[in-house]
Structure formats: C-alpha cells, structure tokens
mmCIF file of C-alpha atoms in Angstrom:
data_model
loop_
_atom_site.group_PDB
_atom_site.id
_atom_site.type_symbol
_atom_site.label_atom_id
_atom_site.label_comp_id
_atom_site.label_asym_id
_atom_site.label_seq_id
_atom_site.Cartn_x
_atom_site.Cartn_y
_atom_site.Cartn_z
ATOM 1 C CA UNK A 7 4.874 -12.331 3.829
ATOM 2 C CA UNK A 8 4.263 -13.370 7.516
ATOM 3 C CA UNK A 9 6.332 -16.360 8.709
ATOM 4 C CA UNK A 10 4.058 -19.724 9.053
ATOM 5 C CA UNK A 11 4.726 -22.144 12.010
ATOM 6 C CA UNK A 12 2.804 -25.139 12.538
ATOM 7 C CA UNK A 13 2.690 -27.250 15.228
ATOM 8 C CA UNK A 14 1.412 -30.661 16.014
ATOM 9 C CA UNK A 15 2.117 -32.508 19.257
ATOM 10 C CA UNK A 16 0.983 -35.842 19.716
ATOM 11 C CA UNK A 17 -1.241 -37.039 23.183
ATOM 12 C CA UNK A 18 -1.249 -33.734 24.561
ATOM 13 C CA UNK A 19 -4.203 -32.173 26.082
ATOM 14 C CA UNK A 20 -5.787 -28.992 25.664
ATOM 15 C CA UNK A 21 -3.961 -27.552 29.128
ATOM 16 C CA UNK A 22 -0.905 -28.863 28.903
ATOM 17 C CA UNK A 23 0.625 -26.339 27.409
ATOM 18 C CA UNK A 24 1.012 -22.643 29.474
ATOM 19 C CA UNK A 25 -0.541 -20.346 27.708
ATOM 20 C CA UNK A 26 -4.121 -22.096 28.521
ATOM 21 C CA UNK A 27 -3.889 -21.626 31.862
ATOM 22 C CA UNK A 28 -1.557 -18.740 32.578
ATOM 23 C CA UNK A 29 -2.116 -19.200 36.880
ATOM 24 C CA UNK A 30 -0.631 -22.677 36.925
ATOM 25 C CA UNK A 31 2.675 -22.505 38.492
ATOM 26 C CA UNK A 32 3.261 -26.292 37.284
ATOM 27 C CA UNK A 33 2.747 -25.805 33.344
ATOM 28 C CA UNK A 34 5.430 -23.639 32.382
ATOM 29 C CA UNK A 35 6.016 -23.534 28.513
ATOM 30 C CA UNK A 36 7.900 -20.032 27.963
ATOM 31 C CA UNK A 37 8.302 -20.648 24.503
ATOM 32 C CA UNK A 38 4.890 -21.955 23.324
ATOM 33 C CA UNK A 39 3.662 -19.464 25.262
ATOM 34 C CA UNK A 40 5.444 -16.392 23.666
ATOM 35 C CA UNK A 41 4.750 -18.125 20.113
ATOM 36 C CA UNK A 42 0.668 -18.242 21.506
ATOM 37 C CA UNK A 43 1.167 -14.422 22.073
ATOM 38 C CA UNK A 44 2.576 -13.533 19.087
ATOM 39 C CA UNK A 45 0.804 -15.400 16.374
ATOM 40 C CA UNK A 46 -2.308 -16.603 16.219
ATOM 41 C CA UNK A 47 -4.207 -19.473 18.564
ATOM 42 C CA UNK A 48 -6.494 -21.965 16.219
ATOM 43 C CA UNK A 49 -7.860 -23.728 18.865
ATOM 44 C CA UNK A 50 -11.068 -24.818 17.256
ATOM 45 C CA UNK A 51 -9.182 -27.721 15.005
ATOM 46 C CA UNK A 52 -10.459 -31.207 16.908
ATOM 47 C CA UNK A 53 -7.665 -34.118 15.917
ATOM 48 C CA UNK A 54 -8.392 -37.934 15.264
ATOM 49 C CA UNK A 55 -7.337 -39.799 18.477
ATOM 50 C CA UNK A 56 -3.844 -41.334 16.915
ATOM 51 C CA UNK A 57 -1.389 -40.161 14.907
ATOM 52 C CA UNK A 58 -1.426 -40.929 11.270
ATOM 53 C CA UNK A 59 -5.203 -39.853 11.074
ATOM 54 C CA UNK A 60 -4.555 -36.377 12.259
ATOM 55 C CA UNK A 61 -1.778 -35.703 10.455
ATOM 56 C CA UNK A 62 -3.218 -36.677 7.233
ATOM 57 C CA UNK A 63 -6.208 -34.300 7.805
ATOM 58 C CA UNK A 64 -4.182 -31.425 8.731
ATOM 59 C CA UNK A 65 -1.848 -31.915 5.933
ATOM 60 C CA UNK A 66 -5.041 -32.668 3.152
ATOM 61 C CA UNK A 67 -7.755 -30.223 5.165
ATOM 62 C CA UNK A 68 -9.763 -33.269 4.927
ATOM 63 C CA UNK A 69 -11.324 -35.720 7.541
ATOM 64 C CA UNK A 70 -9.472 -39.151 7.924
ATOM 65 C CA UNK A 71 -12.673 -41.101 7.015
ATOM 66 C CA UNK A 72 -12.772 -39.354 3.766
ATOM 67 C CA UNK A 73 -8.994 -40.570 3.358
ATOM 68 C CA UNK A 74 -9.938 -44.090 4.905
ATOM 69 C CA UNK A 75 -7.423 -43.797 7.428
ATOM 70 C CA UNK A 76 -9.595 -43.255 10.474
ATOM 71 C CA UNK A 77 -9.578 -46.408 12.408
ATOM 72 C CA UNK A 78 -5.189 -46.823 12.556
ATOM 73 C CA UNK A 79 -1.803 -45.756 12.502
ATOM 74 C CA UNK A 80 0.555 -46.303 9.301
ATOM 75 C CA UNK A 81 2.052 -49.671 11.115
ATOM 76 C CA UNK A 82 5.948 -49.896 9.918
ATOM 77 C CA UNK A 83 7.228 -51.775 6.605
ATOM 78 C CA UNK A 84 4.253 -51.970 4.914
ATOM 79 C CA UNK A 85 2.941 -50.497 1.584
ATOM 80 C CA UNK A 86 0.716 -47.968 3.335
ATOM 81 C CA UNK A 87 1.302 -44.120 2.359
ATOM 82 C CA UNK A 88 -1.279 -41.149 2.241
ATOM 83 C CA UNK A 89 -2.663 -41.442 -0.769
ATOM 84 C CA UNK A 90 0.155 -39.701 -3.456
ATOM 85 C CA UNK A 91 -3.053 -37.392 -5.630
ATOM 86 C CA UNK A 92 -4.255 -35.770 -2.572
ATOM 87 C CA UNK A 93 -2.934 -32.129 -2.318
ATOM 88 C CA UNK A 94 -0.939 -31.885 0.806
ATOM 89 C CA UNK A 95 -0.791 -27.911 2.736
ATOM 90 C CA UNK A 96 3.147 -27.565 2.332
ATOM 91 C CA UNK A 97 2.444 -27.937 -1.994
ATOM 92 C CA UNK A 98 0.094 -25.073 -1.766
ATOM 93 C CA UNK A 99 2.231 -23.323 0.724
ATOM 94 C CA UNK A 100 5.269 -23.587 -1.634
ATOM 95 C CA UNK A 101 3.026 -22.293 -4.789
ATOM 96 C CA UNK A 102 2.937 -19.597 -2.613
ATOM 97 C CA UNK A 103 6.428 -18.615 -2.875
ATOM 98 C CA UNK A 104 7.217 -19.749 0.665
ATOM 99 C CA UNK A 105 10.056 -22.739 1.921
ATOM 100 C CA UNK A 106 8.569 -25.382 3.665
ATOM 101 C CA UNK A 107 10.385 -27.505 6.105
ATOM 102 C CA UNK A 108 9.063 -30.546 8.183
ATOM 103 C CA UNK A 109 10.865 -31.323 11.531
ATOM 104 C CA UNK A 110 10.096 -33.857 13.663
ATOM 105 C CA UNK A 111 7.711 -37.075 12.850
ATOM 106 C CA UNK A 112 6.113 -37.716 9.162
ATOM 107 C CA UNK A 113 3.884 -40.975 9.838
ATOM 108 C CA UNK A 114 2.599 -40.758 6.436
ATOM 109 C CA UNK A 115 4.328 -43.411 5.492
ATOM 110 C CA UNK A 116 7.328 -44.362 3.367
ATOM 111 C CA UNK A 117 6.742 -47.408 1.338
ATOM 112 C CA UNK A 118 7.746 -45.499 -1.844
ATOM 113 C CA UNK A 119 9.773 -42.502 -2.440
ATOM 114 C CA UNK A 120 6.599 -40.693 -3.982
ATOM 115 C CA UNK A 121 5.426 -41.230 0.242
ATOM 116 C CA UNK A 122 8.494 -39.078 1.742
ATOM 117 C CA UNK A 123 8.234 -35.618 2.757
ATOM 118 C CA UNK A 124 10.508 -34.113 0.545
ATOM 119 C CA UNK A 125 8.595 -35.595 -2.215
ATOM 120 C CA UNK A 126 5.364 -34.486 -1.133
ATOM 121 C CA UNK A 127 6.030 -30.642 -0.992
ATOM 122 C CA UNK A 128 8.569 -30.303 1.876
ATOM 123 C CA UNK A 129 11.716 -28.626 0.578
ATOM 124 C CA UNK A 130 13.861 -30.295 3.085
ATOM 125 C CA UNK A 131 12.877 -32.941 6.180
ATOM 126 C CA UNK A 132 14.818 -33.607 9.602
ATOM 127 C CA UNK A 133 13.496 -36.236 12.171
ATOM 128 C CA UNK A 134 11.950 -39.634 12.422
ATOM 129 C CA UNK A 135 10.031 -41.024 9.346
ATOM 130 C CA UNK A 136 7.772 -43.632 11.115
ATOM 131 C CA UNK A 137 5.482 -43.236 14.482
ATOM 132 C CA UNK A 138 6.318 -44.477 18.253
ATOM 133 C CA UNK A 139 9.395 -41.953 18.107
ATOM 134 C CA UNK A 140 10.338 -42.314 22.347
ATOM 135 C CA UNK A 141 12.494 -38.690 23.279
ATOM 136 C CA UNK A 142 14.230 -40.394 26.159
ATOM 137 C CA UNK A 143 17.597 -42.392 26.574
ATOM 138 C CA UNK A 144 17.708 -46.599 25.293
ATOM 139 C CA UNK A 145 19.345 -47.642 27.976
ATOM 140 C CA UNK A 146 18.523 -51.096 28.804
ATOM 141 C CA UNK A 147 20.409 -50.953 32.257
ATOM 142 C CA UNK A 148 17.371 -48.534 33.085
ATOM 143 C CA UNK A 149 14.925 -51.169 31.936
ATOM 144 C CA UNK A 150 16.813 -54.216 33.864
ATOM 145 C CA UNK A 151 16.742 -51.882 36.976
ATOM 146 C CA UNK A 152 13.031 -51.525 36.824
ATOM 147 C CA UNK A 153 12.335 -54.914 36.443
ATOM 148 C CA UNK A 154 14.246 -55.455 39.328
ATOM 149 C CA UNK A 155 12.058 -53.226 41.609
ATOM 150 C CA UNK A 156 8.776 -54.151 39.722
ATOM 151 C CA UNK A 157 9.282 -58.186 40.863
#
C-alpha cells in the first residue's frame, strides 16, 4: 500500500509554497517541494476561508454549509464539536488497514471526549487541540519593546 500524507496549512496562498513557482529565488520550500514531486499535487480542492470550516470538509468530504459550520471557527470552551455521526477520512482510512496519525492543529473541537482525534479515527494525536496556535516565542519583553517603538 502507498504511504498517505496529507497536508493542510492554514492562510497560505496558492504560491507560497516552491513548487508553484519553481523560478522564484525567494520561495524556497525544499521539502514540500520534493513531497510535490514525488506524490501527487490535488490542487483543484478550494478551502472555506477559516479554519474549522475547511477542516471539517476535508475530514467529512462534505461542504461546511452542509455541516452548518460555514460562517465560524470552533471558538474555545464551548460545547461545539463536528458533529460525532459524520464519517471522518482517517475512519475509512483505518478500515483500510492503514495507521492514521494527526499532527499539528485539530479545531474540531473538544467539548467531549467523543470530539478528540483519537476518538474520531486517529490512532494517536500530537499538537494543539484548539485554533490560533502562534509558532513563535511568548516573550512579553518582545511585546513591551514594540510598544515602546510603536508610541
């Protein structure tokens, strides 16, 4: 069986990864770009404009609005959680006979353990449960510098 990777990046655009535009000496993504080359480009797929919305439709193959999740994010500590009878990809890929393992952000919320990855067809899960994950430093002394030179 071939290996499947999927990948989902929030608010990127189309070229800013390197394999789009191969002649841009500014957009180097050597990795993305050997994955591109050795597996197969679905470039056709157009995603909701936040979040929660597209991840629900690439896990369910359907569109948000059919979900009712079009219009938002999942917004923290509250009882919202893709719906627990819809048929999520990883379940099927698993009936398959493969492992499936998330990393990274869920977003599909949490507010029971019937809403966590592991319990919706994931054999294991590593990274942040909730959205607005920030991949940079907390440093606050940053933040008091900058308001320093915004003033």
């Amino acid at each position: 069986k071939p290996h499947i990777l999927y990948v989902v990046m929030d608010d990127q655009g189309y070229g800013d990864v390197g394999y789009t535009y191969p002649d841009l000496a500014d957009m180097r993504t050597p990795l993305l770009d050997k994955l591109a080359s050795e597996g197969l480009i679905m470039n056709r797929h157009y995603s909701a404009w936040m979040c929660t919305p597209t991840r629900a439709s690439i896990m369910t193959g359907r569109y948000p609005i059919t979900l009712g999740i079009q219009h938002d994010v999942f917004q923290p500590n509250t009882e919202e959680c893709l719906n627990e009878k819809e048929l999520l990809l990883p379940e099927v890929i698993r009936h398959n006979g493969y492992a499936t393992h998330l990393v990274g952000k869920w977003h599909l919320g949490y507010a029971r353990w019937s809403c966590f990855p592991c319990m919706r067809g994931f054999d294991t899960a590593y990274g942040y449960i909730n959205g607005e994950i920030v991949h940079r430093p907390h440093d606050f002394r940053v933040l008091r510098l900058l308001r320093v030179f915004v003033q």
